C-alpha cells in the first residue's frame, strides 16, 4: 500500500523490543520519535497477512461456520486464511477456497486490500472475488473444523443482524456483494 503524502506526521522508529513470537503473530514495542521531536512507545502486532474470498454463485455466497476461541462461539465467515511466507496472495486465495469449502473457481480477481486494525497491527487482508465455482472435496487443516453454508444475500443480512456474522472482512464482502447486486458490477471491472 502507498504511504501517506503527509510526511510531517511521520514517526521514526528508534528501537524495537520483541515481546512475544508465536505461530501466527508477534508482538513488539517500538520506541518512536514523534513529529514534535519527543518520544513515544507503540505496541505493534506483526502478522504475515491474509486473504479472504467472496465466493458467489447462482445468487449465493459461500460461508464457513467455525468456532472462534477469542469470541467463545461459532462465527459465520467468508473463507479466509493467513499467507504462508513468500506465498502469492492470489494462489493463497485459490488454496484456501478449496481447502475450506471444496470449491475451485474458474475466475479469481482481487477486489481490494485493507488493514484490519492499523492502530496496533500490520495485518493486511487481500479480498478476492471467486466466480465460476466448481464443487470438489474440501481439505481443511488438521486443527480446522468447519461447516460450509451457501446463503442468499437476504439470509446473510439476517445473520449479520442476529450477530452470527460480525467480523469485518465478511461484513465488507457482504456490502460489496450487495452493492454489486444493485449495479451489476463488483468495482474491479
Coordinates of N, CA and C in Angstrom, one line a residue:
X1 N 0.8 -1.2 0.0 CA 0.0 0.0 0.0 C 0.9 1.2 0.0
X2 N 0.4 2.3 -0.5 CA 1.1 3.6 -0.6 C 1.2 4.2 0.7
X3 N 2.3 5.0 0.9 CA 2.5 5.8 2.1 C 1.7 7.1 2.0
X4 N 1.3 7.6 3.1 CA 0.7 8.9 3.2 C 1.6 10.0 2.7
X5 N 1.0 11.0 1.9 CA 1.9 12.1 1.4 C 2.2 13.1 2.5
X6 N 1.6 13.0 3.7 CA 1.9 13.9 4.7 C 3.1 13.5 5.6
X7 N 4.3 13.8 5.1 CA 5.5 13.3 5.8 C 5.7 14.1 7.2
X8 N 5.0 15.2 7.4 CA 5.1 15.9 8.6 C 4.6 15.2 9.8
X9 N 3.8 14.2 9.5 CA 3.2 13.3 10.6 C 3.9 12.0 10.8
X10 N 4.9 11.8 10.0 CA 5.7 10.5 10.1 C 6.4 10.4 11.5
X11 N 6.4 9.1 12.0 CA 7.2 8.8 13.2 C 8.4 8.0 12.8
X12 N 9.5 8.2 13.4 CA 10.7 7.4 13.1 C 10.9 6.4 14.2
X13 N 11.1 5.1 13.9 CA 11.4 4.1 14.9 C 12.8 4.2 15.3
X14 N 13.0 4.4 16.6 CA 14.3 4.5 17.2 C 14.8 3.1 17.7
X15 N 13.9 2.3 18.3 CA 14.3 1.0 18.7 C 13.1 0.1 18.8
X16 N 13.4 -1.2 18.7 CA 12.3 -2.2 18.8 C 12.6 -3.2 19.8
X17 N 11.7 -3.5 20.7 CA 11.9 -4.5 21.7 C 10.9 -5.7 21.5
X18 N 11.4 -6.9 21.1 CA 10.5 -8.0 20.9 C 9.9 -8.5 22.2
X19 N 8.6 -8.7 22.2 CA 7.9 -9.2 23.4 C 7.5 -10.6 23.3
X20 N 6.9 -11.0 22.2 CA 6.4 -12.4 22.0 C 6.5 -12.7 20.5
X21 N 6.8 -14.0 20.3 CA 6.8 -14.5 18.9 C 6.1 -15.8 18.9
X22 N 5.0 -15.9 18.2 CA 4.2 -17.1 18.1 C 4.1 -17.7 16.7
X23 N 3.1 -18.6 16.6 CA 2.9 -19.3 15.3 C 2.3 -18.4 14.2
X24 N 1.4 -17.5 14.7 CA 0.7 -16.6 13.8 C 1.1 -15.1 13.9
X25 N 1.3 -14.7 15.1 CA 1.7 -13.2 15.3 C 2.9 -13.1 16.2
X26 N 3.4 -11.9 16.2 CA 4.5 -11.5 17.1 C 4.1 -10.1 17.6
X27 N 4.6 -9.8 18.8 CA 4.3 -8.5 19.4 C 5.6 -7.8 19.8
X28 N 5.7 -6.6 19.5 CA 6.9 -5.8 19.8 C 6.5 -4.4 20.3
X29 N 7.4 -3.8 21.0 CA 7.2 -2.4 21.5 C 8.2 -1.6 20.8
X30 N 7.8 -0.6 20.0 CA 8.7 0.3 19.3 C 8.8 1.6 20.0
X31 N 10.0 2.1 20.2 CA 10.2 3.5 20.7 C 10.3 4.3 19.5
X32 N 9.5 5.4 19.4 CA 9.4 6.2 18.2 C 9.7 7.7 18.5
X33 N 10.3 8.4 17.5 CA 10.4 9.8 17.6 C 9.1 10.4 17.0
X34 N 8.4 11.2 17.7 CA 7.2 11.8 17.3 C 7.5 13.1 16.5
X35 N 6.5 13.5 15.7 CA 6.7 14.7 14.8 C 7.2 15.9 15.6
X36 N 6.9 16.1 16.9 CA 7.4 17.3 17.6 C 8.8 17.0 18.2
X37 N 9.4 15.9 17.9 CA 10.8 15.6 18.5 C 10.8 14.8 19.8
X38 N 9.6 14.7 20.4 CA 9.6 13.9 21.7 C 9.5 12.4 21.3
X39 N 9.5 11.5 22.3 CA 9.5 10.1 22.1 C 8.2 9.5 22.6
X40 N 7.8 8.4 22.0 CA 6.6 7.7 22.5 C 6.9 6.2 22.3
X41 N 5.9 5.4 22.8 CA 6.0 3.9 22.6 C 4.8 3.5 21.8
X42 N 5.0 2.5 20.9 CA 3.9 1.9 20.1 C 4.0 0.4 20.3
X43 N 2.9 -0.2 20.7 CA 2.8 -1.7 20.8 C 2.3 -2.1 19.4
X44 N 3.1 -3.0 18.8 CA 2.8 -3.4 17.4 C 2.7 -4.9 17.3
X45 N 1.5 -5.4 16.7 CA 1.3 -6.8 16.4 C 1.7 -7.0 15.0
X46 N 2.7 -7.9 14.7 CA 3.1 -8.2 13.4 C 2.4 -9.5 12.9
X47 N 1.9 -9.4 11.7 CA 1.2 -10.5 11.1 C 1.6 -10.7 9.7
X48 N 1.7 -12.0 9.2 CA 2.2 -12.2 7.8 C 1.2 -11.8 6.7
X49 N 0.0 -11.4 7.0 CA -1.0 -11.0 6.0 C -1.9 -12.2 5.8
X50 N -3.1 -11.9 5.2 CA -4.1 -12.9 5.0 C -4.8 -12.7 3.7
X51 N -5.6 -13.6 3.3 CA -6.5 -13.5 2.2 C -7.9 -13.8 2.7
X52 N -8.9 -13.3 1.9 CA -10.3 -13.7 2.2 C -11.0 -13.8 0.8
X53 N -12.0 -14.6 0.7 CA -12.6 -14.9 -0.6 C -14.1 -14.8 -0.6
X54 N -14.6 -13.8 -1.4 CA -16.0 -13.7 -1.6 C -16.3 -14.6 -2.8
X55 N -16.9 -15.8 -2.5 CA -17.2 -16.8 -3.5 C -18.7 -16.7 -3.7
X56 N -19.1 -16.4 -4.9 CA -20.5 -16.2 -5.2 C -20.9 -17.0 -6.5
X57 N -22.0 -17.7 -6.3 CA -22.5 -18.5 -7.5 C -24.1 -18.6 -7.3
X58 N -24.7 -18.4 -8.4 CA -26.2 -18.5 -8.5 C -26.9 -17.8 -7.4
X59 N -26.4 -16.6 -7.1 CA -27.1 -15.7 -6.1 C -26.8 -16.2 -4.6
X60 N -25.8 -17.0 -4.4 CA -25.5 -17.5 -3.1 C -24.0 -17.2 -2.8
X61 N -23.7 -17.0 -1.6 CA -22.3 -16.7 -1.1 C -21.9 -18.0 -0.3
X62 N -20.6 -18.3 -0.4 CA -20.1 -19.4 0.4 C -19.6 -18.9 1.7
X63 N -20.1 -19.5 2.8 CA -19.7 -19.1 4.2 C -19.2 -20.4 4.9
X64 N -18.2 -20.2 5.8 CA -17.8 -21.3 6.7 C -18.2 -20.9 8.1
X65 N -18.7 -21.9 8.8 CA -19.0 -21.8 10.2 C -17.9 -22.5 11.0
X66 N -17.3 -21.8 11.9 CA -16.3 -22.4 12.8 C -16.2 -21.7 14.1
X67 N -15.7 -22.5 15.1 CA -15.6 -22.0 16.4 C -14.4 -21.0 16.5
X68 N -14.6 -19.9 17.1 CA -13.6 -18.9 17.2 C -13.3 -18.7 18.7
X69 N -12.2 -19.2 19.2 CA -11.8 -19.2 20.6 C -11.9 -17.8 21.2
X70 N -11.3 -16.7 20.6 CA -11.4 -15.4 21.2 C -12.8 -14.9 21.4
X71 N -13.8 -15.4 20.6 CA -15.2 -15.0 20.8 C -15.9 -16.0 21.7
X72 N -15.4 -17.2 21.9 CA -16.1 -18.2 22.7 C -17.3 -18.7 22.0
X73 N -17.4 -18.7 20.7 CA -18.6 -19.1 20.0 C -18.2 -19.3 18.5
X74 N -19.2 -19.9 17.8 CA -19.0 -20.1 16.3 C -19.3 -18.7 15.6
X75 N -18.7 -18.6 14.5 CA -18.9 -17.4 13.7 C -19.0 -17.8 12.2
X76 N -19.9 -17.2 11.5 CA -20.0 -17.4 10.0 C -19.1 -16.4 9.4
X77 N -18.3 -16.9 8.5 CA -17.3 -16.0 7.8 C -17.1 -16.5 6.3
X78 N -16.6 -15.6 5.5 CA -16.2 -16.0 4.2 C -14.9 -16.8 4.4
X79 N -14.6 -17.7 3.4 CA -13.3 -18.4 3.5 C -12.1 -17.5 3.6
X80 N -11.2 -17.8 4.4 CA -10.0 -16.9 4.6 C -8.9 -17.7 5.2
X81 N -7.7 -17.1 5.2 CA -6.6 -17.8 5.8 C -5.3 -16.9 5.7
X82 N -4.3 -17.2 6.5 CA -3.1 -16.4 6.5 C -2.2 -16.8 5.4
X83 N -1.4 -15.9 5.0 CA -0.4 -16.1 4.0 C 0.8 -16.9 4.5
X84 N 1.3 -17.9 3.8 CA 2.5 -18.5 4.2 C 3.6 -17.6 3.7
X85 N 4.8 -17.8 4.3 CA 6.0 -17.0 4.0 C 6.2 -17.0 2.5
X86 N 6.3 -15.9 1.8 CA 6.6 -15.7 0.4 C 5.4 -16.2 -0.5
X87 N 4.3 -16.5 0.0 CA 3.2 -17.0 -0.8 C 2.5 -15.9 -1.5
X88 N 2.1 -16.1 -2.8 CA 1.4 -15.2 -3.6 C -0.1 -15.1 -3.1
X89 N -0.6 -13.9 -2.8 CA -2.0 -13.9 -2.3 C -3.0 -14.5 -3.2
X90 N -2.9 -14.4 -4.5 CA -3.8 -15.0 -5.4 C -3.8 -16.5 -5.3
X91 N -2.6 -17.1 -5.2 CA -2.5 -18.5 -5.0 C -3.1 -19.0 -3.6
X92 N -2.9 -18.1 -2.6 CA -3.4 -18.4 -1.3 C -4.9 -18.4 -1.3
X93 N -5.5 -17.5 -2.0 CA -7.0 -17.4 -2.1 C -7.5 -18.6 -2.8
X94 N -6.9 -19.1 -3.8 CA -7.4 -20.3 -4.5 C -7.2 -21.5 -3.6
X95 N -6.1 -21.6 -2.8 CA -5.8 -22.7 -1.9 C -6.9 -22.7 -0.8
X96 N -7.1 -21.6 -0.1 CA -8.0 -21.5 1.0 C -9.4 -21.8 0.6
X97 N -9.8 -21.3 -0.6 CA -11.2 -21.6 -1.1 C -11.4 -23.1 -1.2
X98 N -10.4 -23.8 -1.8 CA -10.5 -25.2 -2.0 C -10.4 -26.0 -0.7
X99 N -9.5 -25.6 0.2 CA -9.3 -26.3 1.5 C -10.5 -26.2 2.3
X100 N -11.1 -25.0 2.4 CA -12.2 -24.8 3.4 C -13.5 -25.1 2.9
X101 N -13.8 -25.0 1.5 CA -15.1 -25.3 1.0 C -15.2 -26.4 0.0
X102 N -14.1 -26.8 -0.5 CA -14.1 -27.9 -1.6 C -14.3 -27.3 -2.9
X103 N -14.6 -26.0 -3.0 CA -14.8 -25.4 -4.3 C -13.5 -24.9 -5.0
X104 N -13.5 -24.9 -6.3 CA -12.4 -24.2 -7.0 C -13.1 -23.2 -7.9
X105 N -12.4 -22.2 -8.3 CA -13.0 -21.1 -9.1 C -12.4 -21.0 -10.5
X106 N -13.2 -20.8 -11.5 CA -12.7 -20.6 -12.8 C -12.1 -19.2 -13.0
X107 N -12.6 -18.2 -12.1 CA -12.1 -16.9 -12.2 C -11.9 -16.3 -10.8
X108 N -10.7 -15.8 -10.5 CA -10.4 -15.2 -9.2 C -9.8 -13.8 -9.4
X109 N -10.4 -12.8 -8.8 CA -9.8 -11.4 -9.0 C -9.8 -10.7 -7.7
X110 N -8.8 -9.8 -7.6 CA -8.6 -9.0 -6.4 C -9.7 -7.9 -6.4
X111 N -10.4 -7.8 -5.3 CA -11.3 -6.7 -5.1 C -10.7 -5.5 -4.4
X112 N -10.0 -5.8 -3.3 CA -9.4 -4.7 -2.5 C -8.4 -5.3 -1.5
X113 N -7.5 -4.6 -1.0 CA -6.6 -4.9 0.1 C -6.8 -3.9 1.2
X114 N -6.9 -4.4 2.5 CA -7.2 -3.4 3.6 C -6.5 -3.9 4.8
X115 N -6.2 -3.0 5.7 CA -5.6 -3.3 7.0 C -6.7 -3.5 8.0
X116 N -6.6 -4.5 8.9 CA -7.6 -4.8 9.8 C -7.7 -3.9 11.0
X117 N -6.6 -3.4 11.5 CA -6.5 -2.6 12.7 C -5.2 -1.8 12.8
X118 N -5.1 -0.8 11.9 CA -3.8 -0.2 11.7 C -3.3 0.6 13.0
X119 N -4.1 0.8 14.0 CA -3.6 1.4 15.2 C -2.6 0.6 16.0
X120 N -2.7 -0.7 15.8 CA -1.7 -1.6 16.5 C -1.2 -2.8 15.8
X121 N -1.7 -3.1 14.6 CA -1.3 -4.3 13.8 C -1.0 -3.9 12.4
X122 N -0.1 -4.7 11.8 CA 0.2 -4.5 10.4 C -0.5 -5.5 9.5
X123 N -1.5 -6.3 10.0 CA -2.2 -7.3 9.2 C -2.9 -6.7 8.0
X124 N -2.6 -7.2 6.9 CA -3.3 -6.8 5.7 C -4.1 -8.0 5.1
X125 N -5.3 -7.7 4.7 CA -6.1 -8.8 4.1 C -6.4 -8.4 2.6
X126 N -6.1 -9.4 1.8 CA -6.4 -9.2 0.3 C -7.7 -9.9 0.1
X127 N -8.7 -9.2 -0.3 CA -10.1 -9.7 -0.6 C -10.3 -10.0 -2.0
X128 N -10.5 -11.3 -2.3 CA -10.7 -11.7 -3.7 C -12.2 -12.1 -4.0
X129 N -12.6 -12.0 -5.2 CA -13.8 -12.4 -5.7 C -13.6 -13.7 -6.5
X130 N -14.3 -14.8 -6.2 CA -14.2 -16.1 -6.8 C -15.5 -16.3 -7.6
X131 N -15.4 -16.6 -8.9 CA -16.6 -16.8 -9.7 C -16.4 -18.1 -10.5
X132 N -17.5 -18.6 -11.1 CA -17.4 -19.8 -11.9 C -17.0 -21.0 -11.1
X133 N -17.7 -21.2 -10.0 CA -17.3 -22.2 -9.0 C -17.6 -23.6 -9.4
X134 N -16.7 -24.6 -9.0 CA -16.9 -26.0 -9.3 C -16.7 -26.7 -8.0
X135 N -17.7 -27.5 -7.6 CA -17.6 -28.2 -6.3 C -16.6 -29.4 -6.4
X136 N -15.9 -29.6 -5.3 CA -15.0 -30.7 -5.2 C -14.9 -31.1 -3.7
X137 N -13.8 -31.6 -3.3 CA -13.6 -32.1 -1.9 C -12.8 -31.1 -1.1
X138 N -13.3 -30.8 0.1 CA -12.5 -29.9 1.0 C -11.4 -30.6 1.6
X139 N -10.4 -29.9 2.1 CA -9.3 -30.4 2.8 C -8.8 -29.4 3.9
X140 N -9.6 -29.3 4.9 CA -9.2 -28.3 5.9 C -7.9 -28.7 6.7
X141 N -7.3 -27.7 7.3 CA -6.1 -28.0 8.1 C -6.5 -29.0 9.2
X142 N -5.6 -29.8 9.8 CA -5.9 -30.8 10.8 C -6.5 -30.3 12.0
X143 N -6.3 -29.0 12.4 CA -7.0 -28.4 13.6 C -8.1 -27.5 13.2
X144 N -8.6 -27.6 12.0 CA -9.7 -26.8 11.5 C -11.0 -27.6 11.3
X145 N -12.0 -27.3 12.0 CA -13.3 -27.9 11.9 C -14.3 -26.9 11.5
X146 N -15.0 -27.1 10.4 CA -15.9 -26.1 9.9 C -17.0 -26.8 9.1
X147 N -18.1 -26.0 8.9 CA -19.2 -26.4 8.0 C -19.4 -25.3 7.0
X148 N -19.7 -25.8 5.7 CA -19.9 -24.8 4.6 C -21.4 -24.5 4.5
X149 N -21.7 -23.3 4.3 CA -23.1 -22.8 4.1 C -23.1 -22.1 2.8
X150 N -24.2 -22.2 2.0 CA -24.4 -21.4 0.8 C -25.7 -20.6 1.1
X151 N -25.5 -19.3 1.1 CA -26.6 -18.4 1.6 C -26.9 -17.3 0.7
X152 N -28.1 -16.9 0.6 CA -28.6 -15.8 -0.2 C -28.2 -14.5 0.5
X153 N -28.3 -13.4 -0.2 CA -28.0 -12.1 0.4 C -29.0 -11.8 1.5
X154 N -30.2 -12.1 1.3 CA -31.2 -11.9 2.4 C -30.9 -12.7 3.7
X155 N -30.5 -13.9 3.5 CA -30.1 -14.7 4.7 C -28.9 -14.2 5.3
X156 N -27.9 -13.8 4.6 CA -26.6 -13.2 5.1 C -26.9 -11.9 5.9
X157 N -27.8 -11.1 5.4 CA -28.1 -9.8 6.1 C -28.8 -10.2 7.4
X158 N -29.6 -11.2 7.4 CA -30.3 -11.6 8.7 C -29.2 -12.2 9.7
X159 N -28.2 -12.9 9.2 CA -27.2 -13.4 10.0 C -26.4 -12.3 10.7
X160 N -26.2 -11.2 9.9 CA -25.5 -10.1 10.4 C -26.3 -9.4 11.5
X161 N -27.6 -9.2 11.2 CA -28.5 -8.6 12.2 C -28.6 -9.4 13.5
X162 N -28.5 -10.7 13.4 CA -28.6 -11.6 14.5 C -27.2 -11.8 15.2
X163 N -26.1 -11.3 14.7 CA -24.8 -11.4 15.3 C -24.0 -12.6 14.9
X164 N -24.5 -13.4 14.0 CA -23.7 -14.6 13.6 C -22.6 -14.3 12.6
X165 N -22.7 -13.2 12.0 CA -21.7 -12.6 11.2 C -21.3 -11.3 11.8
X166 N -20.1 -11.2 12.3 CA -19.7 -10.0 13.0 C -18.3 -9.6 12.7
X167 N -17.6 -10.3 11.9 CA -16.2 -9.9 11.6 C -16.2 -9.0 10.4
X168 N -15.2 -8.1 10.4 CA -15.1 -7.0 9.4 C -15.0 -7.5 8.0
X169 N -14.1 -8.5 7.8 CA -13.8 -8.9 6.4 C -15.1 -9.5 5.7
X170 N -15.9 -10.2 6.5 CA -17.1 -10.8 6.0 C -18.2 -9.7 5.7
X171 N -18.3 -8.8 6.7 CA -19.2 -7.7 6.5 C -18.9 -6.8 5.3
X172 N -17.6 -6.5 5.1 CA -17.2 -5.8 4.0 C -17.5 -6.5 2.7
X173 N -17.2 -7.8 2.6 CA -17.6 -8.6 1.5 C -19.1 -8.6 1.2
X174 N -19.9 -8.7 2.2 CA -21.3 -8.7 2.0 C -21.8 -7.4 1.5
X175 N -21.3 -6.3 2.0 CA -21.7 -5.0 1.4 C -21.2 -4.8 0.0
X176 N -20.0 -5.3 -0.4 CA -19.6 -5.2 -1.7 C -20.5 -6.1 -2.6
X177 N -20.9 -7.2 -2.1 CA -21.8 -8.1 -2.9 C -23.2 -7.4 -3.0
X178 N -23.6 -6.8 -2.0 CA -24.9 -6.1 -2.1 C -24.9 -5.0 -3.1
X179 N -23.8 -4.2 -3.0 CA -23.7 -3.1 -4.0 C -23.6 -3.7 -5.4
X180 N -22.9 -4.7 -5.6 CA -22.8 -5.3 -6.9 C -24.1 -5.9 -7.4
X181 N -24.9 -6.3 -6.5 CA -26.3 -6.8 -6.9 C -27.1 -5.7 -7.4
X182 N -26.9 -4.5 -7.0 CA -27.7 -3.3 -7.5 C -27.1 -2.7 -8.7
X183 N -25.7 -2.8 -8.9 CA -25.1 -2.1 -10.0 C -24.7 -3.1 -11.1
X184 N -24.6 -4.4 -10.8 CA -24.2 -5.4 -11.8 C -22.7 -5.5 -11.9
X185 N -22.0 -4.7 -11.1 CA -20.5 -4.7 -11.2 C -19.9 -4.9 -9.8
X186 N -18.8 -5.5 -9.7 CA -18.0 -5.6 -8.4 C -17.0 -4.6 -8.2
X187 N -16.9 -3.6 -9.1 CA -16.0 -2.5 -8.9 C -14.6 -2.7 -9.5
X188 N -14.2 -3.9 -9.8 CA -12.9 -4.2 -10.4 C -13.0 -4.2 -11.9
X189 N -14.2 -4.1 -12.4 CA -14.5 -4.3 -13.9 C -14.3 -3.0 -14.6

